[in-house]
């Protein structure tokens, strides 16, 4: 709730205030991503882990500081691929960290693994070099980088699309 008081000054600088007014400003949450989809063409490098050199920019489009919840899933129709904690047949692993520069493979930790269920950004998850997606200020941006562990083997040769989702929640 915001409280406002309006007044005027006379020639002597003495204020003449109107009655105080209060209003409730609605909270608006929002996060935009420069892209939601990672497209993986030609699946020739199975059983291989690499840092993806293209980042995703997250922007707080709400009117309050926000923390993001992140998830990922395969969106290719009929795909046998799933996201998991370890690579296997038709199962990939995807890590993500927030940082202003491209990370090295050693910068991704177990807490940075994405899943098909939402996981909150925290000081120990999706964070690198004290850059985080916790309490992102209004209009603030974060650069999200990913590391992908391809399936050990796959039952499809089709190109795969992986959808990255970010949802904003209000900080206390």
Coordinates of N, CA, C and O in Angstrom, one line a residue:
X1 N 0.8 -1.2 0.0 CA 0.0 0.0 0.0 C 0.9 1.2 0.0 O 1.9 1.3 0.7
X2 N 0.6 2.2 -0.8 CA 1.3 3.4 -0.9 C 0.4 4.5 -0.4 O -0.8 4.6 -0.6
X3 N 1.0 5.5 0.4 CA 0.3 6.6 1.0 C 0.8 7.9 0.3 O 2.0 8.1 0.1
X4 N -0.1 8.7 -0.1 CA 0.2 10.0 -0.8 C -0.3 11.1 0.0 O -1.4 11.1 0.6
X5 N 0.4 12.3 0.0 CA -0.1 13.5 0.6 C 0.3 14.6 -0.4 O 1.4 14.7 -0.8
X6 N -0.7 15.4 -0.8 CA -0.5 16.4 -1.8 C -0.6 17.8 -1.0 O -1.5 17.9 -0.2
X7 N 0.2 18.7 -1.4 CA 0.1 20.0 -0.8 C 0.6 21.1 -1.7 O 1.2 20.8 -2.7
X8 N 0.3 22.3 -1.3 CA 0.8 23.5 -2.0 C 1.6 24.3 -1.0 O 1.4 24.3 0.2
X9 N 2.4 25.2 -1.6 CA 3.1 26.2 -0.7 C 2.6 27.6 -1.0 O 2.4 28.0 -2.2
X10 N 2.4 28.4 0.1 CA 2.0 29.7 -0.1 C 3.3 30.6 -0.4 O 4.4 30.1 -0.4
X11 N 3.1 31.9 -0.5 CA 4.2 32.8 -0.8 C 5.3 32.8 0.3 O 6.5 33.0 0.0
X12 N 4.9 32.4 1.5 CA 5.9 32.4 2.6 C 6.5 31.0 2.8 O 7.3 30.8 3.7
X13 N 6.2 30.0 1.9 CA 6.7 28.7 1.9 C 6.0 27.8 2.9 O 6.6 26.7 3.3
X14 N 4.9 28.2 3.4 CA 4.1 27.4 4.4 C 3.2 26.4 3.6 O 2.5 26.8 2.6
X15 N 3.3 25.1 3.9 CA 2.6 24.1 3.2 C 1.1 24.0 3.7 O 0.8 24.3 4.8
X16 N 0.3 23.7 2.7 CA -1.2 23.5 3.0 C -1.5 22.2 2.4 O -1.6 22.0 1.1
X17 N -1.5 21.1 3.2 CA -1.7 19.7 2.7 C -3.2 19.3 2.7 O -3.9 19.7 3.6
X18 N -3.5 18.5 1.7 CA -4.8 17.9 1.6 C -4.8 16.7 2.5 O -3.7 16.2 3.0
X19 N -5.9 16.1 2.7 CA -6.0 14.8 3.5 C -5.2 13.7 2.8 O -5.1 13.6 1.6
X20 N -4.5 12.9 3.7 CA -3.7 11.8 3.1 C -4.6 10.8 2.4 O -5.8 10.5 2.8
X21 N -4.1 10.2 1.3 CA -4.8 9.2 0.5 C -3.9 8.0 0.4 O -2.7 8.1 0.3
X22 N -4.5 6.8 0.5 CA -3.8 5.6 0.3 C -4.3 4.8 -0.9 O -5.5 4.9 -1.2
X23 N -3.5 4.0 -1.5 CA -3.9 3.2 -2.6 C -3.1 1.9 -2.6 O -2.0 1.9 -2.2
X24 N -3.7 0.9 -3.1 CA -3.0 -0.4 -3.2 C -2.5 -0.6 -4.6 O -3.3 -0.5 -5.5
X25 N -1.2 -0.7 -4.8 CA -0.7 -0.9 -6.1 C -0.6 -2.4 -6.4 O 0.0 -3.2 -5.6
X26 N -1.2 -2.9 -7.5 CA -1.2 -4.3 -7.7 C 0.2 -4.8 -8.1 O 1.0 -4.1 -8.7
X27 N 0.5 -6.0 -7.6 CA 1.8 -6.6 -7.9 C 1.7 -7.3 -9.3 O 0.8 -8.1 -9.5
X28 N 2.7 -7.0 -10.1 CA 2.7 -7.7 -11.4 C 4.0 -8.4 -11.5 O 5.1 -7.9 -11.3
X29 N 3.9 -9.7 -11.8 CA 5.1 -10.6 -12.0 C 5.2 -10.9 -13.4 O 4.3 -11.1 -14.1
X30 N 6.5 -11.0 -13.9 CA 6.7 -11.3 -15.3 C 8.2 -11.5 -15.5 O 9.0 -10.8 -15.0
X31 N 8.5 -12.4 -16.4 CA 9.8 -12.7 -16.9 C 9.8 -13.0 -18.4 O 8.9 -13.8 -18.8
X32 N 10.6 -12.4 -19.1 CA 10.7 -12.7 -20.6 C 12.0 -13.4 -20.9 O 13.0 -13.1 -20.2
X33 N 12.0 -14.3 -21.8 CA 13.2 -14.9 -22.3 C 13.4 -14.6 -23.7 O 12.5 -14.5 -24.5
X34 N 14.7 -14.4 -24.1 CA 15.0 -14.1 -25.5 C 14.6 -15.3 -26.4 O 14.3 -15.1 -27.6
X35 N 14.6 -16.5 -25.9 CA 14.2 -17.7 -26.6 C 13.8 -18.7 -25.6 O 14.2 -18.7 -24.5
X36 N 12.8 -19.6 -26.0 CA 12.4 -20.6 -25.1 C 12.9 -22.0 -25.5 O 12.8 -23.0 -24.8
X37 N 13.4 -22.1 -26.7 CA 13.7 -23.4 -27.3 C 15.1 -23.5 -27.7 O 15.7 -22.6 -28.4
X38 N 15.7 -24.6 -27.3 CA 17.0 -25.0 -27.9 C 16.8 -26.1 -28.9 O 16.1 -27.1 -28.6
X39 N 17.2 -25.9 -30.1 CA 17.0 -26.8 -31.2 C 18.3 -27.6 -31.4 O 19.4 -27.0 -31.6
X40 N 18.3 -28.9 -31.3 CA 19.4 -29.7 -31.5 C 19.4 -30.5 -32.8 O 18.7 -31.5 -32.9
X41 N 20.0 -30.0 -33.8 CA 20.0 -30.6 -35.1 C 20.9 -31.8 -35.1 O 21.7 -32.0 -34.2
X42 N 20.9 -32.6 -36.1 CA 21.8 -33.8 -36.3 C 22.4 -34.3 -35.1 O 23.3 -33.8 -34.5
X43 N 21.9 -35.4 -34.6 CA 22.4 -36.0 -33.3 C 23.5 -37.0 -33.5 O 23.4 -38.2 -33.4
X44 N 24.7 -36.4 -33.9 CA 25.8 -37.3 -34.2 C 26.7 -37.5 -33.0 O 27.5 -38.4 -32.9
X45 N 26.7 -36.5 -32.0 CA 27.6 -36.6 -30.9 C 26.9 -37.1 -29.7 O 26.7 -36.4 -28.6
X46 N 26.5 -38.3 -29.7 CA 25.8 -38.9 -28.5 C 26.9 -39.2 -27.5 O 28.1 -39.3 -27.8
X47 N 26.5 -39.3 -26.2 CA 27.4 -39.6 -25.1 C 28.5 -38.6 -25.0 O 29.6 -38.9 -24.8
X48 N 28.1 -37.3 -25.2 CA 29.0 -36.2 -25.2 C 28.4 -35.1 -24.4 O 27.2 -34.8 -24.5
X49 N 29.3 -34.4 -23.6 CA 28.8 -33.3 -22.8 C 29.5 -32.0 -23.2 O 30.7 -32.0 -23.4
X50 N 28.7 -30.9 -23.4 CA 29.3 -29.7 -23.9 C 28.6 -28.5 -23.4 O 27.4 -28.6 -23.1
X51 N 29.3 -27.3 -23.3 CA 28.7 -26.1 -23.0 C 28.0 -25.5 -24.2 O 28.7 -25.4 -25.3
X52 N 26.8 -25.1 -24.1 CA 26.1 -24.5 -25.3 C 26.6 -23.0 -25.3 O 26.5 -22.3 -24.4
X53 N 27.0 -22.6 -26.5 CA 27.7 -21.3 -26.6 C 26.7 -20.1 -26.9 O 27.0 -19.0 -27.0
X54 N 25.4 -20.5 -26.9 CA 24.3 -19.4 -27.1 C 23.6 -19.3 -25.8 O 23.2 -20.3 -25.2
X55 N 23.5 -18.1 -25.3 CA 22.8 -17.8 -24.0 C 21.4 -17.4 -24.2 O 20.9 -17.1 -25.3
X56 N 20.6 -17.4 -23.1 CA 19.3 -16.9 -23.1 C 19.3 -15.7 -22.1 O 19.8 -15.9 -21.0
X57 N 18.7 -14.6 -22.5 CA 18.6 -13.5 -21.6 C 17.2 -13.5 -20.9 O 16.2 -13.6 -21.5
X58 N 17.2 -13.4 -19.5 CA 16.0 -13.3 -18.7 C 15.9 -11.9 -18.3 O 16.8 -11.3 -17.8
X59 N 14.7 -11.3 -18.4 CA 14.4 -10.0 -18.0 C 13.2 -9.9 -17.1 O 12.1 -10.5 -17.4
X60 N 13.3 -9.2 -15.9 CA 12.2 -9.0 -15.0 C 11.3 -8.0 -15.6 O 11.6 -6.8 -15.7
X61 N 10.1 -8.4 -16.1 CA 9.2 -7.5 -16.7 C 8.0 -7.1 -15.7 O 7.1 -6.5 -16.1
X62 N 8.2 -7.5 -14.5 CA 7.2 -7.2 -13.4 C 7.5 -5.8 -12.8 O 8.4 -5.1 -13.2
X63 N 6.8 -5.6 -11.7 CA 7.0 -4.3 -11.0 C 7.5 -4.5 -9.6 O 7.4 -3.5 -8.8
X64 N 8.0 -5.7 -9.3 CA 8.6 -5.9 -8.0 C 9.9 -6.8 -8.2 O 10.0 -7.5 -9.2
X65 N 10.8 -6.9 -7.2 CA 11.9 -7.8 -7.4 C 11.4 -9.3 -7.4 O 10.4 -9.6 -6.7
X66 N 12.0 -10.1 -8.2 CA 11.5 -11.5 -8.4 C 12.6 -12.5 -8.3 O 13.8 -12.2 -8.5
X67 N 12.3 -13.7 -8.0 CA 13.1 -14.9 -8.1 C 12.5 -15.8 -9.1 O 11.3 -15.9 -9.2
X68 N 13.4 -16.5 -9.9 CA 12.8 -17.3 -11.0 C 12.8 -18.8 -10.6 O 13.7 -19.3 -9.8
X69 N 11.8 -19.5 -11.1 CA 11.8 -20.9 -11.1 C 12.1 -21.4 -12.5 O 11.5 -20.9 -13.5
X70 N 13.0 -22.4 -12.6 CA 13.4 -22.8 -13.9 C 13.1 -24.3 -14.1 O 13.1 -25.1 -13.2
X71 N 12.8 -24.7 -15.4 CA 12.5 -26.0 -15.8 C 12.9 -26.2 -17.3 O 13.0 -25.2 -18.0
X72 N 12.9 -27.5 -17.7 CA 13.2 -27.8 -19.1 C 12.5 -29.1 -19.5 O 12.4 -30.0 -18.6
X73 N 12.1 -29.2 -20.7 CA 11.5 -30.5 -21.2 C 11.7 -30.6 -22.7 O 11.9 -29.6 -23.4
X74 N 11.5 -31.7 -23.2 CA 11.5 -32.0 -24.6 C 10.2 -31.6 -25.2 O 9.1 -31.9 -24.6
X75 N 10.1 -30.9 -26.3 CA 8.9 -30.5 -26.9 C 8.7 -31.1 -28.3 O 7.7 -30.8 -28.9
X76 N 9.6 -31.9 -28.7 CA 9.5 -32.5 -30.0 C 8.3 -33.6 -30.0 O 8.4 -34.4 -29.1
X77 N 7.4 -33.4 -30.9 CA 6.2 -34.3 -30.9 C 6.7 -35.8 -31.1 O 7.4 -36.1 -31.9
X78 N 6.2 -36.6 -30.2 CA 6.5 -38.1 -30.2 C 7.9 -38.4 -29.9 O 8.3 -39.6 -30.0
X79 N 8.7 -37.5 -29.3 CA 10.1 -37.8 -28.9 C 10.1 -38.8 -27.8 O 9.4 -38.6 -26.8
X80 N 11.1 -39.7 -27.9 CA 11.3 -40.6 -26.7 C 12.2 -40.0 -25.7 O 12.4 -40.5 -24.6
X81 N 12.8 -38.8 -26.0 CA 13.7 -38.2 -25.1 C 13.1 -37.6 -23.8 O 12.0 -37.1 -23.9
X82 N 13.8 -37.7 -22.7 CA 13.4 -37.1 -21.4 C 14.6 -36.5 -20.8 O 15.7 -36.8 -21.1
X83 N 14.3 -35.6 -19.9 CA 15.4 -35.0 -19.1 C 15.6 -35.8 -17.8 O 14.6 -36.3 -17.3
X84 N 16.8 -35.9 -17.4 CA 17.1 -36.7 -16.2 C 18.4 -36.2 -15.5 O 19.0 -35.2 -15.9
X85 N 18.7 -36.9 -14.4 CA 19.9 -36.5 -13.6 C 21.2 -37.1 -14.2 O 22.3 -36.6 -13.9
X86 N 21.1 -38.2 -15.0 CA 22.2 -38.8 -15.6 C 21.9 -39.2 -17.0 O 20.7 -39.6 -17.3
X87 N 22.8 -39.2 -18.0 CA 22.5 -39.6 -19.3 C 22.2 -41.1 -19.4 O 22.8 -41.9 -18.7
X88 N 21.3 -41.5 -20.3 CA 21.0 -42.9 -20.5 C 20.4 -42.9 -21.9 O 20.5 -42.0 -22.7
X89 N 19.8 -44.1 -22.3 CA 19.2 -44.2 -23.6 C 18.0 -43.2 -23.6 O 17.2 -43.2 -22.7
X90 N 18.0 -42.3 -24.6 CA 17.0 -41.3 -24.8 C 16.8 -40.3 -23.6 O 15.8 -39.7 -23.5
X91 N 17.8 -40.2 -22.8 CA 17.7 -39.3 -21.6 C 19.0 -38.4 -21.6 O 20.1 -38.8 -21.7
X92 N 18.7 -37.1 -21.6 CA 19.7 -36.1 -21.6 C 19.8 -35.4 -20.2 O 18.8 -35.5 -19.4
X93 N 20.8 -34.7 -19.9 CA 21.0 -33.9 -18.7 C 21.3 -32.4 -19.2 O 22.0 -32.2 -20.1
X94 N 20.6 -31.5 -18.5 CA 20.8 -30.1 -18.8 C 21.1 -29.3 -17.6 O 20.3 -29.4 -16.6
X95 N 22.2 -28.6 -17.5 CA 22.5 -27.7 -16.4 C 22.4 -26.3 -16.9 O 22.5 -26.0 -18.1
X96 N 22.2 -25.4 -15.9 CA 22.1 -24.0 -16.3 C 22.7 -23.1 -15.1 O 22.5 -23.4 -14.0
X97 N 23.4 -22.1 -15.5 CA 23.9 -21.1 -14.5 C 23.7 -19.7 -15.1 O 23.6 -19.5 -16.3
X98 N 23.6 -18.7 -14.2 CA 23.5 -17.3 -14.5 C 24.9 -16.7 -14.4 O 25.5 -16.9 -13.3
X99 N 25.3 -16.1 -15.4 CA 26.6 -15.4 -15.4 C 26.8 -14.4 -16.6 O 26.1 -14.7 -17.6
X100 N 27.5 -13.4 -16.4 CA 27.7 -12.4 -17.5 C 28.6 -12.9 -18.6 O 28.5 -12.3 -19.7
X101 N 29.4 -13.9 -18.4 CA 30.3 -14.4 -19.4 C 30.1 -15.9 -19.5 O 29.6 -16.6 -18.6
X102 N 30.4 -16.5 -20.7 CA 30.3 -17.9 -20.9 C 31.1 -18.7 -19.9 O 32.2 -18.5 -19.7
X103 N 30.4 -19.7 -19.2 CA 31.1 -20.5 -18.2 C 31.9 -21.6 -18.9 O 31.7 -22.0 -20.0
X104 N 32.8 -22.2 -18.1 CA 33.5 -23.4 -18.5 C 32.7 -24.6 -18.0 O 31.9 -24.5 -17.1
X105 N 33.0 -25.8 -18.5 CA 32.3 -27.0 -18.1 C 32.4 -27.2 -16.6 O 31.4 -27.7 -15.9
X106 N 33.5 -26.9 -16.0 CA 33.7 -27.1 -14.5 C 32.9 -26.2 -13.7 O 32.7 -26.3 -12.5
X107 N 32.2 -25.1 -14.3 CA 31.4 -24.2 -13.5 C 30.0 -24.7 -13.2 O 29.3 -24.1 -12.5
X108 N 29.6 -25.8 -13.9 CA 28.3 -26.3 -13.7 C 28.3 -27.4 -12.6 O 29.2 -28.3 -12.6
X109 N 27.4 -27.3 -11.6 CA 27.4 -28.2 -10.5 C 26.2 -29.0 -10.4 O 25.2 -28.7 -11.1
X110 N 26.1 -30.0 -9.5 CA 24.9 -30.8 -9.4 C 23.6 -30.0 -9.1 O 22.6 -30.3 -9.7
X111 N 23.7 -29.0 -8.3 CA 22.6 -28.2 -8.0 C 22.1 -27.3 -9.2 O 21.0 -26.8 -9.1
X112 N 22.8 -27.3 -10.3 CA 22.5 -26.5 -11.4 C 21.7 -27.3 -12.5 O 21.4 -26.8 -13.6
X113 N 21.4 -28.6 -12.2 CA 20.7 -29.4 -13.1 C 19.2 -29.0 -13.2 O 18.5 -28.8 -12.2
X114 N 18.7 -28.9 -14.5 CA 17.3 -28.6 -14.7 C 16.5 -29.9 -14.7 O 17.1 -31.0 -15.0
X115 N 15.3 -29.8 -14.5 CA 14.4 -31.0 -14.5 C 13.1 -30.5 -15.2 O 12.9 -29.4 -15.5
X116 N 12.2 -31.5 -15.4 CA 10.9 -31.1 -16.0 C 9.9 -30.5 -15.0 O 8.8 -30.2 -15.3
X117 N 10.3 -30.5 -13.7 CA 9.6 -29.8 -12.7 C 10.4 -28.5 -12.3 O 11.6 -28.5 -12.4
X118 N 9.7 -27.5 -11.8 CA 10.3 -26.2 -11.5 C 11.2 -26.3 -10.3 O 10.9 -27.0 -9.3
X119 N 12.4 -25.7 -10.4 CA 13.3 -25.6 -9.3 C 13.7 -24.1 -9.1 O 13.9 -23.4 -10.1
X120 N 13.7 -23.6 -7.9 CA 13.9 -22.2 -7.6 C 15.4 -21.9 -7.8 O 16.3 -22.6 -7.4
X121 N 15.6 -20.7 -8.3 CA 17.0 -20.1 -8.2 C 17.3 -19.9 -6.7 O 16.4 -19.5 -5.9
X122 N 18.5 -20.2 -6.3 CA 18.9 -20.0 -4.9 C 20.4 -19.7 -5.0 O 21.0 -19.8 -6.0
X123 N 20.9 -19.3 -3.8 CA 22.3 -19.0 -3.7 C 23.2 -20.2 -4.1 O 24.3 -20.0 -4.6
X124 N 22.7 -21.4 -4.0 CA 23.5 -22.5 -4.4 C 23.0 -23.2 -5.7 O 23.6 -24.3 -6.0
X125 N 22.0 -22.7 -6.3 CA 21.5 -23.3 -7.5 C 21.4 -22.3 -8.6 O 20.8 -21.2 -8.4
X126 N 21.9 -22.6 -9.8 CA 21.9 -21.8 -11.0 C 22.6 -20.5 -10.8 O 22.4 -19.5 -11.4
X127 N 23.6 -20.5 -9.9 CA 24.4 -19.3 -9.5 C 25.9 -19.5 -9.8 O 26.4 -20.6 -9.7
X128 N 26.5 -18.5 -10.3 CA 27.9 -18.5 -10.6 C 28.6 -17.2 -10.3 O 28.0 -16.1 -10.7
X129 N 29.7 -17.2 -9.7 CA 30.4 -15.9 -9.3 C 29.5 -14.9 -8.7 O 29.6 -13.7 -9.1
X130 N 28.7 -15.3 -7.8 CA 27.8 -14.4 -7.1 C 26.7 -13.8 -8.0 O 26.0 -12.8 -7.6
X131 N 26.6 -14.2 -9.2 CA 25.5 -13.8 -10.1 C 24.4 -14.8 -9.9 O 24.6 -16.0 -10.0
X132 N 23.2 -14.3 -9.7 CA 22.1 -15.2 -9.4 C 20.8 -14.7 -10.0 O 20.7 -13.5 -10.4
X133 N 19.8 -15.5 -10.0 CA 18.4 -15.1 -10.5 C 17.5 -15.1 -9.2 O 16.3 -15.5 -9.3
X134 N 18.0 -14.7 -8.1 CA 17.3 -14.4 -6.9 C 17.2 -12.9 -6.7 O 18.2 -12.2 -6.9
X135 N 16.0 -12.4 -6.3 CA 15.7 -11.0 -6.1 C 16.2 -10.1 -7.3 O 16.9 -9.2 -7.1
X136 N 15.8 -10.5 -8.5 CA 16.2 -9.7 -9.7 C 15.4 -8.4 -9.6 O 14.2 -8.5 -9.5
X137 N 16.1 -7.3 -9.7 CA 15.4 -6.0 -9.6 C 14.5 -5.8 -10.8 O 14.7 -6.4 -11.9
X138 N 13.5 -4.9 -10.6 CA 12.6 -4.5 -11.7 C 13.4 -4.1 -12.9 O 14.3 -3.3 -12.8
X139 N 13.2 -4.7 -14.1 CA 13.9 -4.4 -15.3 C 15.3 -5.0 -15.4 O 16.0 -4.9 -16.4
X140 N 15.7 -5.7 -14.3 CA 17.0 -6.4 -14.3 C 17.1 -7.6 -15.3 O 16.1 -8.2 -15.6
X141 N 18.3 -7.8 -15.8 CA 18.5 -8.9 -16.7 C 19.5 -9.9 -16.2 O 20.4 -9.5 -15.4
X142 N 19.4 -11.2 -16.6 CA 20.4 -12.2 -16.3 C 20.7 -12.9 -17.6 O 19.8 -13.1 -18.4
X143 N 21.9 -13.4 -17.7 CA 22.3 -14.2 -18.8 C 22.4 -15.7 -18.4 O 23.1 -16.0 -17.5
X144 N 21.6 -16.5 -19.0 CA 21.5 -17.9 -18.6 C 22.3 -18.8 -19.6 O 22.0 -18.7 -20.9
X145 N 23.2 -19.5 -19.1 CA 24.0 -20.4 -20.0 C 23.7 -21.9 -19.6 O 23.3 -22.2 -18.5
X146 N 23.9 -22.8 -20.6 CA 23.6 -24.2 -20.4 C 24.7 -25.1 -20.8 O 25.5 -24.8 -21.7
X147 N 24.7 -26.2 -20.1 CA 25.6 -27.3 -20.5 C 24.7 -28.5 -20.7 O 23.8 -28.8 -19.9
X148 N 25.0 -29.3 -21.8 CA 24.1 -30.4 -22.2 C 24.9 -31.7 -22.2 O 26.0 -31.7 -22.8
X149 N 24.4 -32.7 -21.6 CA 24.9 -34.1 -21.7 C 24.0 -34.8 -22.6 O 22.8 -35.0 -22.2
X150 N 24.4 -35.2 -23.7 CA 23.6 -35.9 -24.7 C 23.3 -37.4 -24.2 O 24.1 -37.9 -23.4
X151 N 22.2 -38.0 -24.7 CA 21.9 -39.4 -24.3 C 23.1 -40.3 -24.7 O 23.8 -39.9 -25.7
X152 N 23.2 -41.4 -24.0 CA 24.3 -42.3 -24.4 C 24.0 -43.0 -25.8 O 24.9 -43.1 -26.6
X153 N 22.7 -43.3 -26.0 CA 22.2 -43.8 -27.2 C 20.8 -43.3 -27.4 O 20.2 -42.9 -26.4
X154 N 20.3 -43.3 -28.6 CA 19.0 -42.8 -28.9 C 18.3 -43.7 -29.9 O 18.9 -44.3 -30.7
X155 N 17.0 -43.7 -29.7 CA 16.1 -44.5 -30.6 C 15.5 -43.7 -31.7 O 14.7 -44.1 -32.5
X156 N 16.0 -42.4 -31.8 CA 15.5 -41.5 -32.9 C 16.6 -40.7 -33.5 O 17.6 -40.4 -32.8
X157 N 16.4 -40.4 -34.8 CA 17.4 -39.6 -35.5 C 16.8 -38.2 -35.7 O 17.5 -37.3 -36.3
X158 N 15.6 -38.0 -35.2 CA 14.9 -36.7 -35.5 C 15.6 -35.6 -34.7 O 16.1 -35.8 -33.6
X159 N 15.6 -34.4 -35.2 CA 16.0 -33.2 -34.5 C 15.2 -33.0 -33.2 O 14.0 -33.4 -33.2
X160 N 15.8 -32.5 -32.2 CA 15.1 -32.4 -30.9 C 15.0 -31.0 -30.4 O 16.0 -30.2 -30.6
X161 N 13.9 -30.6 -29.9 CA 13.7 -29.2 -29.4 C 13.5 -29.4 -27.8 O 12.7 -30.2 -27.4
X162 N 14.3 -28.6 -27.1 CA 14.2 -28.6 -25.6 C 13.7 -27.2 -25.2 O 14.2 -26.2 -25.6
X163 N 12.6 -27.2 -24.5 CA 12.0 -25.9 -24.0 C 12.5 -25.6 -22.6 O 12.4 -26.4 -21.7
X164 N 13.0 -24.3 -22.5 CA 13.4 -23.8 -21.2 C 12.3 -22.9 -20.7 O 11.8 -22.0 -21.5
X165 N 11.9 -23.1 -19.5 CA 10.8 -22.3 -18.9 C 11.3 -21.5 -17.7 O 12.0 -22.2 -16.8
X166 N 10.9 -20.3 -17.6 CA 11.2 -19.5 -16.3 C 9.9 -18.9 -15.9 O 9.1 -18.4 -16.7
X167 N 9.6 -19.0 -14.6 CA 8.4 -18.4 -14.0 C 8.9 -17.5 -12.8 O 9.8 -17.9 -12.1
X168 N 8.3 -16.4 -12.7 CA 8.7 -15.4 -11.7 C 7.8 -15.6 -10.5 O 6.6 -15.8 -10.6
X169 N 8.4 -15.5 -9.3 CA 7.7 -15.5 -8.0 C 8.2 -14.2 -7.2 O 9.3 -13.8 -7.4
X170 N 7.3 -13.7 -6.4 CA 7.7 -12.5 -5.6 C 8.5 -12.9 -4.5 O 8.3 -13.9 -3.8
X171 N 9.5 -12.0 -4.2 CA 10.4 -12.2 -3.0 C 9.6 -11.7 -1.8 O 8.9 -10.7 -1.9
X172 N 9.8 -12.3 -0.7 CA 9.2 -11.8 0.5 C 9.6 -10.4 0.9 O 10.6 -10.0 0.5

